[in-house]
PDB file of C-alpha atoms in Angstrom:
ATOM      1  CA  MET A   1     -31.825  83.668-198.137  1.00  0.00           C
ATOM      2  CA  SER A   2     -34.088  83.484-201.036  1.00  0.00           C
ATOM      3  CA  ALA A   3     -34.637  85.438-204.298  1.00  0.00           C
ATOM      4  CA  ALA A   4     -37.773  83.267-204.944  1.00  0.00           C
ATOM      5  CA  ASP A   5     -40.789  84.691-206.699  1.00  0.00           C
ATOM      6  CA  PRO A   6     -43.904  84.172-204.459  1.00  0.00           C
ATOM      7  CA  ASN A   7     -46.009  83.867-207.594  1.00  0.00           C
ATOM      8  CA  ASN A   8     -43.896  81.105-208.910  1.00  0.00           C
ATOM      9  CA  PRO A   9     -42.568  78.954-206.018  1.00  0.00           C
ATOM     10  CA  ARG A  10     -40.311  76.181-206.916  1.00  0.00           C
ATOM     11  CA  PRO A  11     -38.015  74.020-204.929  1.00  0.00           C
ATOM     12  CA  ASP A  12     -34.380  75.122-204.874  1.00  0.00           C
ATOM     13  CA  LEU A  13     -32.142  73.435-207.485  1.00  0.00           C
ATOM     14  CA  TRP A  14     -29.473  71.491-205.891  1.00  0.00           C
ATOM     15  CA  PHE A  15     -26.652  70.063-207.974  1.00  0.00           C
ATOM     16  CA  PRO A  16     -23.352  68.173-207.326  1.00  0.00           C
ATOM     17  CA  ARG A  17     -19.867  69.568-207.859  1.00  0.00           C
ATOM     18  CA  ASP A  18     -16.570  68.197-206.680  1.00  0.00           C
ATOM     19  CA  GLY A  19     -18.274  66.068-203.945  1.00  0.00           C
ATOM     20  CA  MET A  20     -20.274  69.016-202.613  1.00  0.00           C
ATOM     21  CA  GLU A  21     -23.891  70.025-203.003  1.00  0.00           C
ATOM     22  CA  LEU A  22     -24.497  73.544-204.311  1.00  0.00           C
ATOM     23  CA  ARG A  23     -27.940  75.348-204.159  1.00  0.00           C
ATOM     24  CA  ALA A  24     -29.496  77.755-206.553  1.00  0.00           C
ATOM     25  CA  VAL A  25     -32.839  79.647-206.065  1.00  0.00           C
ATOM     26  CA  ASP A  26     -34.816  78.857-209.185  1.00  0.00           C
ATOM     27  CA  SER A  27     -37.809  81.249-209.674  1.00  0.00           C
ATOM     28  CA  GLY A  28     -39.686  83.172-212.245  1.00  0.00           C
ATOM     29  CA  PRO A  29     -41.370  81.697-215.446  1.00  0.00           C
ATOM     30  CA  GLU A  30     -40.110  78.246-216.155  1.00  0.00           C
ATOM     31  CA  ASP A  31     -40.051  78.918-219.961  1.00  0.00           C
ATOM     32  CA  GLY A  32     -38.241  82.257-219.707  1.00  0.00           C
ATOM     33  CA  GLU A  33     -34.827  82.799-220.803  1.00  0.00           C
ATOM     34  CA  ALA A  34     -32.498  82.169-217.894  1.00  0.00           C
ATOM     35  CA  ILE A  35     -30.486  84.825-216.007  1.00  0.00           C
ATOM     36  CA  VAL A  36     -27.894  83.493-213.483  1.00  0.00           C
ATOM     37  CA  LEU A  37     -27.420  85.740-210.555  1.00  0.00           C
ATOM     38  CA  LEU A  38     -24.179  85.714-208.580  1.00  0.00           C
ATOM     39  CA  HIS A  39     -23.875  87.461-205.212  1.00  0.00           C
ATOM     40  CA  GLY A  40     -20.768  89.011-203.601  1.00  0.00           C
ATOM     41  CA  PHE A  41     -19.323  89.414-200.225  1.00  0.00           C
ATOM     42  CA  PRO A  42     -20.671  89.523-197.409  1.00  0.00           C
ATOM     43  CA  GLN A  43     -24.013  88.673-198.980  1.00  0.00           C
ATOM     44  CA  ARG A  44     -25.944  85.623-200.275  1.00  0.00           C
ATOM     45  CA  THR A  45     -28.853  84.958-202.573  1.00  0.00           C
ATOM     46  CA  SER A  46     -31.162  87.429-200.722  1.00  0.00           C
ATOM     47  CA  SER A  47     -29.155  90.306-202.243  1.00  0.00           C
ATOM     48  CA  TRP A  48     -31.244  89.758-205.394  1.00  0.00           C
ATOM     49  CA  ASP A  49     -34.598  89.778-203.574  1.00  0.00           C
ATOM     50  CA  ARG A  50     -35.505  93.289-204.843  1.00  0.00           C
ATOM     51  CA  VAL A  51     -34.130  92.690-208.439  1.00  0.00           C
ATOM     52  CA  ALA A  52     -35.305  89.127-209.188  1.00  0.00           C
ATOM     53  CA  PRO A  53     -39.089  89.826-209.110  1.00  0.00           C
ATOM     54  CA  LEU A  54     -38.544  92.727-211.715  1.00  0.00           C
ATOM     55  CA  LEU A  55     -36.838  90.266-213.956  1.00  0.00           C
ATOM     56  CA  HIS A  56     -39.684  87.819-213.612  1.00  0.00           C
ATOM     57  CA  ALA A  57     -42.086  90.430-214.537  1.00  0.00           C
ATOM     58  CA  ALA A  58     -40.118  91.031-217.746  1.00  0.00           C
ATOM     59  CA  GLY A  59     -40.348  87.197-218.502  1.00  0.00           C
ATOM     60  CA  TYR A  60     -37.154  85.923-217.262  1.00  0.00           C
ATOM     61  CA  ARG A  61     -36.354  82.916-215.155  1.00  0.00           C
ATOM     62  CA  THR A  62     -33.692  83.534-212.453  1.00  0.00           C
ATOM     63  CA  LEU A  63     -31.227  81.111-210.930  1.00  0.00           C
ATOM     64  CA  ALA A  64     -29.576  82.740-207.913  1.00  0.00           C
ATOM     65  CA  LEU A  65     -26.556  80.600-206.913  1.00  0.00           C
ATOM     66  CA  ASP A  66     -25.619  80.301-203.284  1.00  0.00           C
ATOM     67  CA  GLN A  67     -21.909  80.105-204.059  1.00  0.00           C
ATOM     68  CA  ARG A  68     -19.114  77.845-202.487  1.00  0.00           C
ATOM     69  CA  GLY A  69     -18.065  78.928-198.992  1.00  0.00           C
ATOM     70  CA  TYR A  70     -21.436  80.384-198.441  1.00  0.00           C
ATOM     71  CA  CYS A  71     -23.833  77.349-199.047  1.00  0.00           C
ATOM     72  CA  GLU A  72     -23.676  75.127-196.023  1.00  0.00           C
ATOM     73  CA  SER A  73     -23.044  71.932-198.103  1.00  0.00           C
ATOM     74  CA  ALA A  74     -20.331  73.414-200.120  1.00  0.00           C
ATOM     75  CA  ARG A  75     -17.581  74.781-197.710  1.00  0.00           C
ATOM     76  CA  PRO A  76     -14.382  73.225-198.913  1.00  0.00           C
ATOM     77  CA  ARG A  77     -11.152  73.707-196.797  1.00  0.00           C
ATOM     78  CA  GLY A  78      -7.985  75.124-198.170  1.00  0.00           C
ATOM     79  CA  ARG A  79      -7.484  78.394-200.066  1.00  0.00           C
ATOM     80  CA  ARG A  80      -6.928  76.711-203.468  1.00  0.00           C
ATOM     81  CA  ALA A  81     -10.356  75.523-203.509  1.00  0.00           C
ATOM     82  CA  TYR A  82     -11.641  79.138-203.983  1.00  0.00           C
ATOM     83  CA  ARG A  83      -9.563  79.987-206.961  1.00  0.00           C
ATOM     84  CA  LEU A  84     -11.344  81.711-209.815  1.00  0.00           C
ATOM     85  CA  PRO A  85     -11.499  78.521-212.157  1.00  0.00           C
ATOM     86  CA  GLU A  86     -13.229  76.674-209.394  1.00  0.00           C
ATOM     87  CA  LEU A  87     -15.874  79.338-208.922  1.00  0.00           C
ATOM     88  CA  VAL A  88     -16.338  79.583-212.595  1.00  0.00           C
ATOM     89  CA  GLY A  89     -16.828  75.773-212.796  1.00  0.00           C
ATOM     90  CA  ASP A  90     -19.569  75.939-210.386  1.00  0.00           C
ATOM     91  CA  VAL A  91     -21.462  78.298-212.618  1.00  0.00           C
ATOM     92  CA  ILE A  92     -20.929  75.920-215.540  1.00  0.00           C
ATOM     93  CA  ALA A  93     -22.042  72.869-213.394  1.00  0.00           C
ATOM     94  CA  LEU A  94     -25.312  74.976-212.501  1.00  0.00           C
ATOM     95  CA  LEU A  95     -26.012  75.472-216.279  1.00  0.00           C
ATOM     96  CA  ASP A  96     -25.400  71.818-216.953  1.00  0.00           C
ATOM     97  CA  SER A  97     -27.611  70.695-214.162  1.00  0.00           C
ATOM     98  CA  ALA A  98     -30.424  73.015-215.189  1.00  0.00           C
ATOM     99  CA  GLY A  99     -30.156  71.688-218.727  1.00  0.00           C
ATOM    100  CA  LEU A 100     -29.218  75.004-220.118  1.00  0.00           C
ATOM    101  CA  ALA A 101     -26.889  75.417-223.113  1.00  0.00           C
ATOM    102  CA  ASP A 102     -26.367  79.105-222.073  1.00  0.00           C
ATOM    103  CA  ALA A 103     -27.824  82.003-219.960  1.00  0.00           C
ATOM    104  CA  HIS A 104     -27.643  85.619-219.345  1.00  0.00           C
ATOM    105  CA  VAL A 105     -25.051  86.053-216.450  1.00  0.00           C
ATOM    106  CA  VAL A 106     -25.208  88.893-213.844  1.00  0.00           C
ATOM    107  CA  GLY A 107     -22.878  89.301-211.052  1.00  0.00           C
ATOM    108  CA  HIS A 108     -22.373  91.872-208.225  1.00  0.00           C
ATOM    109  CA  ASP A 109     -19.009  92.369-206.170  1.00  0.00           C
ATOM    110  CA  TRP A 110     -17.262  89.015-206.193  1.00  0.00           C
ATOM    111  CA  GLY A 111     -20.119  87.682-208.277  1.00  0.00           C
ATOM    112  CA  ALA A 112     -19.065  90.087-211.035  1.00  0.00           C
ATOM    113  CA  ALA A 113     -15.550  88.794-210.815  1.00  0.00           C
ATOM    114  CA  VAL A 114     -16.802  85.236-211.353  1.00  0.00           C
ATOM    115  CA  ALA A 115     -19.169  86.476-214.191  1.00  0.00           C
ATOM    116  CA  TRP A 116     -16.238  88.062-216.004  1.00  0.00           C
ATOM    117  CA  GLY A 117     -14.390  84.703-215.622  1.00  0.00           C
ATOM    118  CA  VAL A 118     -17.320  82.798-216.925  1.00  0.00           C
ATOM    119  CA  ALA A 119     -17.661  85.079-219.981  1.00  0.00           C
ATOM    120  CA  GLY A 120     -13.995  84.994-220.695  1.00  0.00           C
ATOM    121  CA  ALA A 121     -13.528  81.237-220.483  1.00  0.00           C
ATOM    122  CA  TYR A 122     -16.973  80.078-221.766  1.00  0.00           C
ATOM    123  CA  PRO A 123     -18.325  82.554-224.102  1.00  0.00           C
ATOM    124  CA  ASN A 124     -20.474  79.995-225.925  1.00  0.00           C
ATOM    125  CA  ARG A 125     -22.401  79.469-222.494  1.00  0.00           C
ATOM    126  CA  VAL A 126     -22.938  83.248-221.960  1.00  0.00           C
ATOM    127  CA  ARG A 127     -25.746  85.112-223.929  1.00  0.00           C
ATOM    128  CA  THR A 128     -24.868  88.309-222.375  1.00  0.00           C
ATOM    129  CA  LEU A 129     -23.015  89.661-219.304  1.00  0.00           C
ATOM    130  CA  THR A 130     -23.972  92.279-216.828  1.00  0.00           C
ATOM    131  CA  ALA A 131     -21.229  93.047-214.328  1.00  0.00           C
ATOM    132  CA  VAL A 132     -22.115  95.224-211.343  1.00  0.00           C
ATOM    133  CA  SER A 133     -19.527  97.318-209.266  1.00  0.00           C
ATOM    134  CA  VAL A 134     -16.299  95.144-210.141  1.00  0.00           C
ATOM    135  CA  PRO A 135     -14.594  95.995-213.334  1.00  0.00           C
ATOM    136  CA  HIS A 136     -12.891  93.634-215.687  1.00  0.00           C
ATOM    137  CA  PRO A 137     -10.001  92.040-213.711  1.00  0.00           C
ATOM    138  CA  ALA A 138      -7.385  93.449-216.138  1.00  0.00           C
ATOM    139  CA  ALA A 139      -8.801  97.033-215.653  1.00  0.00           C
ATOM    140  CA  PHE A 140      -8.863  96.457-211.953  1.00  0.00           C
ATOM    141  CA  LEU A 141      -5.316  95.459-211.803  1.00  0.00           C
ATOM    142  CA  THR A 142      -4.189  98.486-214.024  1.00  0.00           C
ATOM    143  CA  ALA A 143      -6.260 100.849-211.610  1.00  0.00           C
ATOM    144  CA  MET A 144      -4.313  99.409-208.696  1.00  0.00           C
ATOM    145  CA  VAL A 145      -1.115 101.101-209.997  1.00  0.00           C
ATOM    146  CA  ARG A 146      -2.600 104.053-211.837  1.00  0.00           C
ATOM    147  CA  SER A 147      -5.266 105.340-209.487  1.00  0.00           C
ATOM    148  CA  ASP A 148      -6.166 105.166-205.825  1.00  0.00           C
ATOM    149  CA  GLN A 149      -7.558 101.632-206.131  1.00  0.00           C
ATOM    150  CA  LEU A 150      -4.811 100.175-204.082  1.00  0.00           C
ATOM    151  CA  LEU A 151      -5.672 102.365-201.143  1.00  0.00           C
ATOM    152  CA  ARG A 152      -9.312 101.453-201.662  1.00  0.00           C
ATOM    153  CA  SER A 153      -8.477  97.737-201.475  1.00  0.00           C
ATOM    154  CA  TRP A 154      -6.533  97.729-198.265  1.00  0.00           C
ATOM    155  CA  TYR A 155      -8.803  95.145-196.717  1.00  0.00           C
ATOM    156  CA  ILE A 156      -7.700  92.500-199.224  1.00  0.00           C
ATOM    157  CA  GLY A 157      -4.367  92.400-197.531  1.00  0.00           C
ATOM    158  CA  PHE A 158      -6.012  92.367-194.096  1.00  0.00           C
ATOM    159  CA  PHE A 159      -8.180  89.394-195.128  1.00  0.00           C
ATOM    160  CA  GLN A 160      -4.993  87.338-195.777  1.00  0.00           C
ATOM    161  CA  LEU A 161      -4.402  87.135-191.995  1.00  0.00           C
ATOM    162  CA  PRO A 162      -5.472  84.009-190.283  1.00  0.00           C
ATOM    163  CA  LEU A 163      -8.365  83.990-187.832  1.00  0.00           C
ATOM    164  CA  ILE A 164      -8.231  87.764-187.007  1.00  0.00           C
ATOM    165  CA  PRO A 165     -10.692  88.785-189.935  1.00  0.00           C
ATOM    166  CA  GLU A 166     -13.115  86.012-188.959  1.00  0.00           C
ATOM    167  CA  LEU A 167     -13.059  87.178-185.280  1.00  0.00           C
ATOM    168  CA  MET A 168     -13.645  90.906-186.231  1.00  0.00           C
ATOM    169  CA  LEU A 169     -16.330  90.188-188.943  1.00  0.00           C
ATOM    170  CA  SER A 170     -18.269  87.876-186.427  1.00  0.00           C
ATOM    171  CA  SER A 171     -17.901  90.120-183.355  1.00  0.00           C
ATOM    172  CA  PRO A 172     -21.192  90.734-181.687  1.00  0.00           C
ATOM    173  CA  GLY A 173     -20.007  94.353-180.877  1.00  0.00           C
ATOM    174  CA  PRO A 174     -20.528  97.446-183.044  1.00  0.00           C
ATOM    175  CA  ARG A 175     -17.312  97.257-184.985  1.00  0.00           C
ATOM    176  CA  PRO A 176     -18.486  95.192-188.035  1.00  0.00           C
ATOM    177  CA  GLU A 177     -21.790  97.270-188.138  1.00  0.00           C
ATOM    178  CA  LYS A 178     -19.805 100.507-188.269  1.00  0.00           C
ATOM    179  CA  ALA A 179     -17.626  99.212-191.129  1.00  0.00           C
ATOM    180  CA  LEU A 180     -20.586  97.928-193.123  1.00  0.00           C
ATOM    181  CA  ALA A 181     -22.653 101.187-192.436  1.00  0.00           C
ATOM    182  CA  GLY A 182     -19.511 103.203-193.669  1.00  0.00           C
ATOM    183  CA  MET A 183     -19.770 101.337-196.986  1.00  0.00           C
ATOM    184  CA  GLY A 184     -23.499 102.118-197.227  1.00  0.00           C
ATOM    185  CA  MET A 185     -25.386  99.252-195.783  1.00  0.00           C
ATOM    186  CA  THR A 186     -28.717  99.981-194.038  1.00  0.00           C
ATOM    187  CA  PRO A 187     -29.611  98.468-190.601  1.00  0.00           C
ATOM    188  CA  GLU A 188     -31.826  95.956-192.425  1.00  0.00           C
ATOM    189  CA  MET A 189     -28.954  94.913-194.592  1.00  0.00           C
ATOM    190  CA  ILE A 190     -26.648  94.638-191.589  1.00  0.00           C
ATOM    191  CA  GLN A 191     -29.172  92.418-189.814  1.00  0.00           C
ATOM    192  CA  ARG A 192     -29.289  90.185-192.767  1.00  0.00           C
ATOM    193  CA  TYR A 193     -25.578  89.895-192.727  1.00  0.00           C
ATOM    194  CA  ARG A 194     -25.794  88.766-189.119  1.00  0.00           C
ATOM    195  CA  ASP A 195     -28.502  86.220-189.873  1.00  0.00           C
ATOM    196  CA  GLU A 196     -27.048  84.887-193.248  1.00  0.00           C
ATOM    197  CA  MET A 197     -23.377  85.253-192.830  1.00  0.00           C
ATOM    198  CA  VAL A 198     -22.439  85.196-189.162  1.00  0.00           C
ATOM    199  CA  ALA A 199     -25.049  83.021-187.780  1.00  0.00           C
ATOM    200  CA  THR A 200     -24.621  80.300-190.478  1.00  0.00           C
ATOM    201  CA  GLY A 201     -20.906  80.317-190.323  1.00  0.00           C
ATOM    202  CA  ALA A 202     -20.312  81.718-193.791  1.00  0.00           C
ATOM    203  CA  ILE A 203     -17.566  84.108-193.000  1.00  0.00           C
ATOM    204  CA  PRO A 204     -14.642  81.810-193.411  1.00  0.00           C
ATOM    205  CA  GLY A 205     -15.837  80.557-196.765  1.00  0.00           C
ATOM    206  CA  GLY A 206     -16.425  84.118-198.029  1.00  0.00           C
ATOM    207  CA  LEU A 207     -12.874  85.082-196.867  1.00  0.00           C
ATOM    208  CA  GLY A 208     -11.573  82.060-198.699  1.00  0.00           C
ATOM    209  CA  TRP A 209     -12.092  83.934-202.061  1.00  0.00           C
ATOM    210  CA  TYR A 210      -9.876  86.599-200.990  1.00  0.00           C
ATOM    211  CA  ARG A 211      -7.243  84.156-199.543  1.00  0.00           C
ATOM    212  CA  ALA A 212      -7.151  82.341-202.917  1.00  0.00           C
ATOM    213  CA  LEU A 213      -5.937  85.452-204.759  1.00  0.00           C
ATOM    214  CA  PRO A 214      -2.191  84.639-204.307  1.00  0.00           C
ATOM    215  CA  PHE A 215      -2.773  81.413-206.166  1.00  0.00           C
ATOM    216  CA  ALA A 216      -4.319  83.032-209.264  1.00  0.00           C
ATOM    217  CA  ALA A 217      -2.812  81.875-212.473  1.00  0.00           C
ATOM    218  CA  PRO A 218      -0.438  84.559-214.139  1.00  0.00           C
ATOM    219  CA  GLY A 219      -2.262  86.141-217.105  1.00  0.00           C
ATOM    220  CA  ALA A 220      -5.712  84.596-216.207  1.00  0.00           C
ATOM    221  CA  ALA A 221      -7.215  88.099-215.916  1.00  0.00           C
ATOM    222  CA  THR A 222      -6.041  89.441-219.318  1.00  0.00           C
ATOM    223  CA  ALA A 223      -8.413  87.720-221.634  1.00  0.00           C
ATOM    224  CA  LYS A 224     -10.876  89.975-223.456  1.00  0.00           C
ATOM    225  CA  VAL A 225     -14.575  89.239-223.052  1.00  0.00           C
ATOM    226  CA  ARG A 226     -16.290  88.702-226.378  1.00  0.00           C
ATOM    227  CA  VAL A 227     -19.941  88.681-225.377  1.00  0.00           C
ATOM    228  CA  PRO A 228     -22.400  91.684-225.201  1.00  0.00           C
ATOM    229  CA  THR A 229     -21.682  93.301-221.953  1.00  0.00           C
ATOM    230  CA  THR A 230     -23.036  96.000-219.688  1.00  0.00           C
ATOM    231  CA  PHE A 231     -20.901  97.268-216.722  1.00  0.00           C
ATOM    232  CA  VAL A 232     -22.792  99.074-213.941  1.00  0.00           C
ATOM    233  CA  TRP A 233     -20.910 101.114-211.417  1.00  0.00           C
ATOM    234  CA  SER A 234     -21.790 103.662-208.702  1.00  0.00           C
ATOM    235  CA  ASP A 235     -19.927 106.896-207.942  1.00  0.00           C
ATOM    236  CA  ARG A 236     -20.153 106.399-204.142  1.00  0.00           C
ATOM    237  CA  ASP A 237     -18.679 103.044-204.101  1.00  0.00           C
ATOM    238  CA  THR A 238     -15.925 103.266-201.405  1.00  0.00           C
ATOM    239  CA  ALA A 239     -14.324 100.066-202.455  1.00  0.00           C
ATOM    240  CA  LEU A 240     -14.170 100.491-206.214  1.00  0.00           C
ATOM    241  CA  GLY A 241     -13.006 103.604-207.826  1.00  0.00           C
ATOM    242  CA  ARG A 242     -13.513 105.292-211.216  1.00  0.00           C
ATOM    243  CA  GLY A 243     -10.189 104.108-212.633  1.00  0.00           C
ATOM    244  CA  GLY A 244     -11.136 100.528-213.124  1.00  0.00           C
ATOM    245  CA  ALA A 245     -14.677 101.444-214.217  1.00  0.00           C
ATOM    246  CA  GLU A 246     -13.473 103.691-217.063  1.00  0.00           C
ATOM    247  CA  ARG A 247     -10.752 101.193-218.253  1.00  0.00           C
ATOM    248  CA  THR A 248     -13.191  98.238-218.512  1.00  0.00           C
ATOM    249  CA  ARG A 249     -14.255  99.231-222.085  1.00  0.00           C
ATOM    250  CA  GLU A 250     -10.796  98.296-223.170  1.00  0.00           C
ATOM    251  CA  HIS A 251     -11.279  94.670-222.220  1.00  0.00           C
ATOM    252  CA  VAL A 252     -14.640  93.936-224.008  1.00  0.00           C
ATOM    253  CA  ASP A 253     -14.506  93.078-227.718  1.00  0.00           C
ATOM    254  CA  ALA A 254     -18.159  93.135-228.161  1.00  0.00           C
ATOM    255  CA  ASP A 255     -21.102  95.623-227.863  1.00  0.00           C
ATOM    256  CA  TYR A 256     -20.494  97.298-224.527  1.00  0.00           C
ATOM    257  CA  ARG A 257     -22.415  99.708-222.247  1.00  0.00           C
ATOM    258  CA  PHE A 258     -21.380 101.560-219.257  1.00  0.00           C
ATOM    259  CA  VAL A 259     -24.045 102.592-216.769  1.00  0.00           C
ATOM    260  CA  GLU A 260     -23.121 104.921-214.135  1.00  0.00           C
ATOM    261  CA  MET A 261     -25.403 105.413-211.169  1.00  0.00           C
ATOM    262  CA  ASN A 262     -24.977 108.679-209.247  1.00  0.00           C
ATOM    263  CA  GLY A 263     -25.292 108.973-205.475  1.00  0.00           C
ATOM    264  CA  VAL A 264     -25.379 105.154-205.037  1.00  0.00           C
ATOM    265  CA  SER A 265     -23.193 103.195-202.809  1.00  0.00           C
ATOM    266  CA  HIS A 266     -21.635  99.828-203.367  1.00  0.00           C
ATOM    267  CA  TRP A 267     -24.783  97.897-202.742  1.00  0.00           C
ATOM    268  CA  ILE A 268     -26.471  98.612-206.155  1.00  0.00           C
ATOM    269  CA  PRO A 269     -28.927  95.635-206.134  1.00  0.00           C
ATOM    270  CA  ASP A 270     -30.190  96.674-202.731  1.00  0.00           C
ATOM    271  CA  GLU A 271     -30.269 100.447-203.310  1.00  0.00           C
ATOM    272  CA  ARG A 272     -31.438 100.672-206.997  1.00  0.00           C
ATOM    273  CA  PRO A 273     -33.067  97.464-207.847  1.00  0.00           C
ATOM    274  CA  ALA A 274     -35.373  98.934-210.651  1.00  0.00           C
ATOM    275  CA  GLU A 275     -32.592 100.712-212.428  1.00  0.00           C
ATOM    276  CA  LEU A 276     -30.308  97.633-212.285  1.00  0.00           C
ATOM    277  CA  ALA A 277     -33.110  95.413-213.491  1.00  0.00           C
ATOM    278  CA  ASP A 278     -33.688  97.765-216.457  1.00  0.00           C
ATOM    279  CA  ALA A 279     -30.026  97.536-217.318  1.00  0.00           C
ATOM    280  CA  ILE A 280     -30.000  93.717-217.125  1.00  0.00           C
ATOM    281  CA  VAL A 281     -33.166  93.529-219.212  1.00  0.00           C
ATOM    282  CA  ASP A 282     -31.922  95.931-221.779  1.00  0.00           C
ATOM    283  CA  ARG A 283     -28.749  94.072-222.173  1.00  0.00           C
ATOM    284  CA  ALA A 284     -30.492  90.771-222.480  1.00  0.00           C
ATOM    285  CA  ARG A 285     -32.934  91.996-225.175  1.00  0.00           C
ATOM    286  CA  SER A 286     -30.027  93.576-227.192  1.00  0.00           C
ATOM    287  CA  ALA A 287     -28.216  90.366-227.824  1.00  0.00           C
ATOM    288  CA  PRO A 288     -28.479  89.026-231.475  1.00  0.00           C
ATOM    289  CA  GLY A 289     -31.098  86.239-231.774  1.00  0.00           C
ATOM    290  CA  VAL A 290     -32.379  86.798-228.215  1.00  0.00           C
ATOM    291  CA  GLY A 291     -36.025  87.520-227.581  1.00  0.00           C
ATOM    292  CA  THR A 292     -37.779  89.249-224.753  1.00  0.00           C
ATOM    293  CA  GLY A 293     -37.602  86.346-222.117  1.00  0.00           C
ATOM    294  CA  GLY A 294     -41.262  85.510-222.339  1.00  0.00           C
TER     295      GLY A 294
END
């Protein structure tokens, strides 16, 4: 569960938040501009293992956050503990603990939803945003009624059920593997899921993010993002369709780039790390007053 750079080993960064202890893998050049990396479901910080070294080579420091519900010492009970403002607050606490006034923020899957939230609520703390796979929340909601996104998102309703999703996702049989393989996961990624999510008991916490959705504040997803933004989407993503991807531009009031990866599944950081790293670095270097990271 590490995105650590073997050439620049450092202890993980632990920091307090609401009586919990959260962890971030801190690696790369210590004097480089910081990039916060936010994973999605059902993965942890290792989802950035192929991307982070490329960012380090470009001169950037990375902080890969093991998010609440996943990190063993930060698994609160109750669905409300996983509302978006709490997840956003974890990222701000990370920046504060690392002594960073701001950072480039990158998120994949649910991590992208958190990244959108951080950029929308705290634009002064975000130099640039690179969101991967998940569109702006307002674009996603529009796509739910104007495209096939509602059908693609059937599992969100299923995850609201008590206990059954945990049992299915933790089953030792072939059912979870078949579902994940259908979304594009390789056998290696599925084994990582077994080791990092199932064996460590992270499944209930990860599901907590979905179960907090009914408690979302009305209108919270409508705010435009006003920081330089790149949105990266792949055309073989079975969970997220083109409808939300193409509407995201409407919700960014700043320099915006849309990067479409053809023939790629949902798992962009694992499948196309070099292209994703290029998109992140290009975005980071494009920001006014931002250098090269080295």
